[in-house]
Amino acid sequence: MEKRRKQRILDLPSDTLLLILVQLDGKDVESVSLVSKHFLSLTNQLVRKLTFRKPPLVNSTLQKLFTRFSSVNEIDLDCRRVPRVLSAILRSQLNVECLHIRGSPGHECPRENEQHRTLRLCGSLKKLRALSLGCCFCRVGEERLLNSFILFRPWRSSI
């Protein structure tokens, strides 16, 4: 007589496991992510938003984060080092739809050339649908700001 192999939860397809994991609250998802590398990779797919209070100094750290959390579609970041973070986002192939750039209390506004570069990079994010500029972009000037928003077209076609 043939011995039946016990069914394990890891025998379920990844899509089914993800459907189960989305029903858990944050603390439970964190606990599940500690069980195995497989569960860690599955829970990483559930992360939709990254918040950077202090962006990492090293670009490779950013790339590792963007690779690990490849389902992220919303990013919230501080005004400091914005162009470097945006460049890393563009290299990562993330489909960022919502970007919040916050001002930092006690920090001065980015220099004019940094503001121009930031707006140009925002215009390069193909899936971007919402852009929140909470930091000071007063040095750009109205005309340049309007020209930058021509790049940021949520209605642009995929031609």
mmCIF file of C-alpha atoms in Angstrom:
data_model
loop_
_atom_site.group_PDB
_atom_site.id
_atom_site.type_symbol
_atom_site.label_atom_id
_atom_site.label_comp_id
_atom_site.label_asym_id
_atom_site.label_seq_id
_atom_site.Cartn_x
_atom_site.Cartn_y
_atom_site.Cartn_z
ATOM 1 C CA MET A 1 0.000 0.000 0.000
ATOM 2 C CA GLU A 2 1.236 3.449 -0.958
ATOM 3 C CA LYS A 3 1.906 5.970 1.778
ATOM 4 C CA ARG A 4 0.156 9.303 1.268
ATOM 5 C CA ARG A 5 2.270 12.383 1.580
ATOM 6 C CA LYS A 6 0.952 14.979 4.017
ATOM 7 C CA GLN A 7 -0.213 18.202 2.435
ATOM 8 C CA ARG A 8 1.705 21.266 3.559
ATOM 9 C CA ILE A 9 0.693 24.888 3.220
ATOM 10 C CA LEU A 10 3.810 25.474 1.112
ATOM 11 C CA ASP A 11 2.403 23.029 -1.445
ATOM 12 C CA LEU A 12 -0.253 25.614 -2.327
ATOM 13 C CA PRO A 13 0.433 27.835 -5.343
ATOM 14 C CA SER A 14 1.890 31.278 -4.572
ATOM 15 C CA ASP A 15 -1.220 33.034 -5.895
ATOM 16 C CA THR A 16 -3.377 31.113 -3.429
ATOM 17 C CA LEU A 17 -1.013 31.895 -0.567
ATOM 18 C CA LEU A 18 -1.118 35.596 -1.465
ATOM 19 C CA LEU A 19 -4.914 35.521 -1.361
ATOM 20 C CA ILE A 20 -4.673 34.116 2.161
ATOM 21 C CA LEU A 21 -1.989 36.594 3.260
ATOM 22 C CA VAL A 22 -3.946 39.675 2.153
ATOM 23 C CA GLN A 23 -6.622 38.731 4.699
ATOM 24 C CA LEU A 24 -4.142 39.130 7.582
ATOM 25 C CA ASP A 25 -3.466 42.354 9.444
ATOM 26 C CA GLY A 26 -0.019 43.999 9.460
ATOM 27 C CA LYS A 27 1.330 42.320 12.599
ATOM 28 C CA ASP A 28 0.309 38.861 11.400
ATOM 29 C CA VAL A 29 1.900 39.461 7.999
ATOM 30 C CA GLU A 30 5.130 40.454 9.761
ATOM 31 C CA SER A 31 5.014 37.233 11.784
ATOM 32 C CA VAL A 32 4.380 35.106 8.701
ATOM 33 C CA SER A 33 7.305 36.750 6.909
ATOM 34 C CA LEU A 34 9.626 35.348 9.593
ATOM 35 C CA VAL A 35 8.609 31.732 8.920
ATOM 36 C CA SER A 36 10.652 31.133 5.766
ATOM 37 C CA LYS A 37 12.308 32.826 2.796
ATOM 38 C CA HIS A 38 9.357 31.784 0.658
ATOM 39 C CA PHE A 39 6.882 33.523 2.970
ATOM 40 C CA LEU A 40 9.181 36.553 3.169
ATOM 41 C CA SER A 41 9.190 36.857 -0.625
ATOM 42 C CA LEU A 42 5.397 36.521 -0.682
ATOM 43 C CA THR A 43 4.830 39.155 2.012
ATOM 44 C CA ASN A 44 7.224 41.511 0.200
ATOM 45 C CA GLN A 45 4.788 41.418 -2.726
ATOM 46 C CA LEU A 46 2.092 42.875 -0.468
ATOM 47 C CA VAL A 47 4.036 46.089 0.214
ATOM 48 C CA ARG A 48 2.530 48.907 -1.862
ATOM 49 C CA LYS A 49 4.041 51.989 -0.191
ATOM 50 C CA LEU A 50 7.566 52.951 0.832
ATOM 51 C CA THR A 51 8.280 55.940 3.062
ATOM 52 C CA PHE A 52 11.750 57.471 3.258
ATOM 53 C CA ARG A 53 12.283 59.871 6.144
ATOM 54 C CA LYS A 54 16.022 59.762 5.477
ATOM 55 C CA PRO A 55 16.855 58.156 2.136
ATOM 56 C CA PRO A 56 19.817 55.763 2.276
ATOM 57 C CA LEU A 57 23.151 57.291 1.342
ATOM 58 C CA VAL A 58 24.152 54.401 -0.899
ATOM 59 C CA ASN A 59 22.395 53.855 -4.243
ATOM 60 C CA SER A 60 22.834 50.084 -4.030
ATOM 61 C CA THR A 61 20.703 50.079 -0.863
ATOM 62 C CA LEU A 62 17.916 51.838 -2.758
ATOM 63 C CA GLN A 63 18.185 49.340 -5.614
ATOM 64 C CA LYS A 64 17.971 46.421 -3.171
ATOM 65 C CA LEU A 65 14.856 47.924 -1.562
ATOM 66 C CA PHE A 66 13.202 48.507 -4.935
ATOM 67 C CA THR A 67 14.059 44.964 -6.041
ATOM 68 C CA ARG A 68 12.781 43.460 -2.794
ATOM 69 C CA PHE A 69 9.534 45.439 -2.845
ATOM 70 C CA SER A 70 8.795 45.266 -6.554
ATOM 71 C CA SER A 71 5.031 45.813 -6.104
ATOM 72 C CA VAL A 72 5.424 49.293 -4.631
ATOM 73 C CA ASN A 73 3.315 51.885 -6.422
ATOM 74 C CA GLU A 74 3.450 54.746 -3.905
ATOM 75 C CA ILE A 75 6.528 56.479 -2.508
ATOM 76 C CA ASP A 76 6.678 59.142 0.184
ATOM 77 C CA LEU A 77 10.026 60.874 0.586
ATOM 78 C CA ASP A 78 11.746 63.769 2.235
ATOM 79 C CA CYS A 79 12.986 66.752 0.243
ATOM 80 C CA ARG A 80 16.629 65.810 0.747
ATOM 81 C CA ARG A 81 18.306 63.714 -1.967
ATOM 82 C CA VAL A 82 15.139 63.617 -4.056
ATOM 83 C CA PRO A 83 16.827 63.562 -7.502
ATOM 84 C CA ARG A 84 19.030 60.619 -6.465
ATOM 85 C CA VAL A 85 16.036 58.641 -5.175
ATOM 86 C CA LEU A 86 14.007 59.457 -8.310
ATOM 87 C CA SER A 87 16.891 58.318 -10.525
ATOM 88 C CA ALA A 88 17.007 55.034 -8.599
ATOM 89 C CA ILE A 89 13.236 54.629 -9.030
ATOM 90 C CA LEU A 90 13.586 55.127 -12.794
ATOM 91 C CA ARG A 91 16.362 52.509 -12.993
ATOM 92 C CA SER A 92 14.339 50.044 -10.911
ATOM 93 C CA GLN A 93 11.362 49.620 -13.269
ATOM 94 C CA LEU A 94 8.925 50.267 -10.394
ATOM 95 C CA ASN A 95 5.486 51.342 -11.553
ATOM 96 C CA VAL A 96 5.134 54.337 -9.239
ATOM 97 C CA GLU A 97 1.689 55.875 -9.539
ATOM 98 C CA CYS A 98 1.746 58.203 -6.550
ATOM 99 C CA LEU A 99 4.714 60.262 -5.373
ATOM 100 C CA HIS A 100 4.766 62.509 -2.289
ATOM 101 C CA ILE A 101 7.749 64.803 -1.812
ATOM 102 C CA ARG A 102 7.570 66.355 1.655
ATOM 103 C CA GLY A 103 9.411 69.316 3.049
ATOM 104 C CA SER A 104 11.750 68.780 5.961
ATOM 105 C CA PRO A 105 11.256 70.977 9.015
ATOM 106 C CA GLY A 106 14.411 72.935 9.657
ATOM 107 C CA HIS A 107 15.857 72.265 6.197
ATOM 108 C CA GLU A 108 15.994 74.853 3.490
ATOM 109 C CA CYS A 109 14.396 74.440 0.098
ATOM 110 C CA PRO A 110 16.296 72.523 -2.588
ATOM 111 C CA ARG A 111 18.456 74.656 -4.872
ATOM 112 C CA GLU A 112 16.925 75.802 -8.156
ATOM 113 C CA ASN A 113 18.830 73.302 -10.319
ATOM 114 C CA GLU A 114 17.762 70.475 -7.974
ATOM 115 C CA GLN A 115 14.146 71.594 -8.247
ATOM 116 C CA HIS A 116 14.345 71.563 -12.075
ATOM 117 C CA ARG A 117 15.951 68.128 -12.078
ATOM 118 C CA THR A 118 13.319 66.796 -9.667
ATOM 119 C CA LEU A 119 10.449 67.973 -11.851
ATOM 120 C CA ARG A 120 12.109 66.588 -14.997
ATOM 121 C CA LEU A 121 12.587 63.193 -13.318
ATOM 122 C CA CYS A 122 8.952 63.184 -12.104
ATOM 123 C CA GLY A 123 7.890 63.714 -15.698
ATOM 124 C CA SER A 124 9.852 60.596 -16.672
ATOM 125 C CA LEU A 125 7.831 58.290 -14.405
ATOM 126 C CA LYS A 126 5.547 56.667 -16.971
ATOM 127 C CA LYS A 127 2.782 55.457 -14.622
ATOM 128 C CA LEU A 128 2.740 58.530 -12.346
ATOM 129 C CA ARG A 129 -0.842 59.682 -11.731
ATOM 130 C CA ALA A 130 -0.472 61.810 -8.588
ATOM 131 C CA LEU A 131 2.360 64.112 -7.570
ATOM 132 C CA SER A 132 2.381 65.935 -4.250
ATOM 133 C CA LEU A 133 5.011 68.642 -3.816
ATOM 134 C CA GLY A 134 5.044 69.421 -0.125
ATOM 135 C CA CYS A 135 8.461 71.006 -0.244
ATOM 136 C CA CYS A 136 9.336 74.446 -1.461
ATOM 137 C CA PHE A 137 9.517 74.813 -5.231
ATOM 138 C CA CYS A 138 9.439 78.601 -5.151
ATOM 139 C CA ARG A 139 12.776 79.014 -6.948
ATOM 140 C CA VAL A 140 11.579 77.321 -10.106
ATOM 141 C CA GLY A 141 9.321 80.103 -11.303
ATOM 142 C CA GLU A 142 5.791 79.798 -12.655
ATOM 143 C CA GLU A 143 6.691 79.343 -16.327
ATOM 144 C CA ARG A 144 9.218 76.591 -15.685
ATOM 145 C CA LEU A 145 6.853 74.881 -13.265
ATOM 146 C CA LEU A 146 4.111 74.849 -15.915
ATOM 147 C CA ASN A 147 6.543 73.529 -18.537
ATOM 148 C CA SER A 148 7.536 70.742 -16.147
ATOM 149 C CA PHE A 149 3.902 69.740 -15.740
ATOM 150 C CA ILE A 150 3.620 69.266 -19.485
ATOM 151 C CA LEU A 151 6.004 66.335 -18.897
ATOM 152 C CA PHE A 152 3.740 65.056 -16.113
ATOM 153 C CA ARG A 153 0.682 64.062 -18.108
ATOM 154 C CA PRO A 154 -1.516 61.441 -16.502
ATOM 155 C CA TRP A 155 -3.487 61.417 -19.726
ATOM 156 C CA ARG A 156 -0.453 60.688 -21.935
ATOM 157 C CA SER A 157 -0.866 57.763 -24.243
ATOM 158 C CA SER A 158 1.427 54.779 -24.518
ATOM 159 C CA ILE A 159 2.404 55.581 -28.095
#
